[in-house]
XYZ file of C-alpha atoms in Angstrom:
103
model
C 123.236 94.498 88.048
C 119.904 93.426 86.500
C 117.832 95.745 84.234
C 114.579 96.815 85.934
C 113.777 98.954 83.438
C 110.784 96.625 82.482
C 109.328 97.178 86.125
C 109.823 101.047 86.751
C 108.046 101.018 83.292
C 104.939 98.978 84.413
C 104.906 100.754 87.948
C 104.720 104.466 86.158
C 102.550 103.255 83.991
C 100.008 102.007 87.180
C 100.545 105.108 88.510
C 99.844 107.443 85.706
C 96.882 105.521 84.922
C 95.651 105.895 88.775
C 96.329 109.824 88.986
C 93.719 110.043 85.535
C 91.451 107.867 87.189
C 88.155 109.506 88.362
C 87.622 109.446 92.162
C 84.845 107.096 91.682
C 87.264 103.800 90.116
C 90.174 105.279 93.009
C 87.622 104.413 95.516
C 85.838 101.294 94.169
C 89.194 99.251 93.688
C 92.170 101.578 92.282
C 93.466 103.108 95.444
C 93.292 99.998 97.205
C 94.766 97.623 95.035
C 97.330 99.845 94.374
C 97.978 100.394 98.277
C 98.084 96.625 98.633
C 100.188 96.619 96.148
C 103.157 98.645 97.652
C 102.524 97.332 100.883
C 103.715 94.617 99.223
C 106.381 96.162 97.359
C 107.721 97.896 100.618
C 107.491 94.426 102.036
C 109.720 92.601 100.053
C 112.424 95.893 99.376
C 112.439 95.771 103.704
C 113.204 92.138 103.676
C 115.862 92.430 101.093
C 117.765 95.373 102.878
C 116.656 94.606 105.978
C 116.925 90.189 107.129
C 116.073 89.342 109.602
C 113.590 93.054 110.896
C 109.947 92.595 110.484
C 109.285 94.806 107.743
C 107.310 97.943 108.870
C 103.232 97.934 106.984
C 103.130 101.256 104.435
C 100.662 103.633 106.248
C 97.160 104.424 104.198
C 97.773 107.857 103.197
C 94.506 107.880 101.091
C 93.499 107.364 98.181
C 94.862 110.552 96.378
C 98.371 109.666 97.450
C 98.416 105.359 96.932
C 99.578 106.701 93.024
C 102.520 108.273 94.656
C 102.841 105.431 97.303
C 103.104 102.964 94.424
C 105.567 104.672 92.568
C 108.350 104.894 95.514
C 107.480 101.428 96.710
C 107.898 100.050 93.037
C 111.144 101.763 92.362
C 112.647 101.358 95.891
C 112.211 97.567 95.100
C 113.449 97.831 91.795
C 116.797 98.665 93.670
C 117.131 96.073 95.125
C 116.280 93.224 92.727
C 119.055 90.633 91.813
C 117.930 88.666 88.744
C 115.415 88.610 85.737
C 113.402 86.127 87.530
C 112.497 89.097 90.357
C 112.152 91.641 88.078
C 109.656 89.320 85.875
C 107.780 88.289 88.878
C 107.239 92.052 90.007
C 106.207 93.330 86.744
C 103.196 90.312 86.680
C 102.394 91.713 90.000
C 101.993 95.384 88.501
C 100.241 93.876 86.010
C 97.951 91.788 87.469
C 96.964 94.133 90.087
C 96.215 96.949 87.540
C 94.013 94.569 86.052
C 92.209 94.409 89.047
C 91.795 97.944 89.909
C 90.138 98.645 86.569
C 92.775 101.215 84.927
């Protein structure tokens, strides 16, 4: 089992950062990068668990709840990772889209 400790760390971390952000960031670029974000996170845990299904688009709950959609997206992947490669890969991901939304 790999350690995806790394990756739950940078996902909280996105999310915490989102849920102090004023509403004015969340709706200039926070909330969406973040729900684009777990969309793609969702993606990739579906296609893991899942071959062969189309993987089913995470729904735009708003952008109050994309902190919350981020964090069970992030971790639900983080299950299902198999090497350090993954994990590393996700983690720039979390990274590079909090760099993007401004928090």
């Amino acid at each position: 089992m790999v350690d995806t400790t790394s990756l739950t760390r940078a996902v909280d971390h996105f999310a915490d950062r989102l849920r102090a952000a004023p509403q004015s960031r969340l709706q200039r670029s926070g909330a969406a990068e973040a729900l684009g974000l777990a969309r793609e996170m969702a993606r990739r845990a579906q296609e893991r668990e899942e071959p062969g299904r189309a993987p089913r688009e995470m729904p735009d709950a708003g952008m109050f709840a994309a902190a919350d959609q981020l964090t069970v997206a992030g971790h639900d992947l983080a299950l299902v990772l198999r090497d350090e490669a993954e994990v590393e890969e996700a983690v720039r991901l979390v990274e590079e889209a909090q760099k993007r939304a401004g928090v």
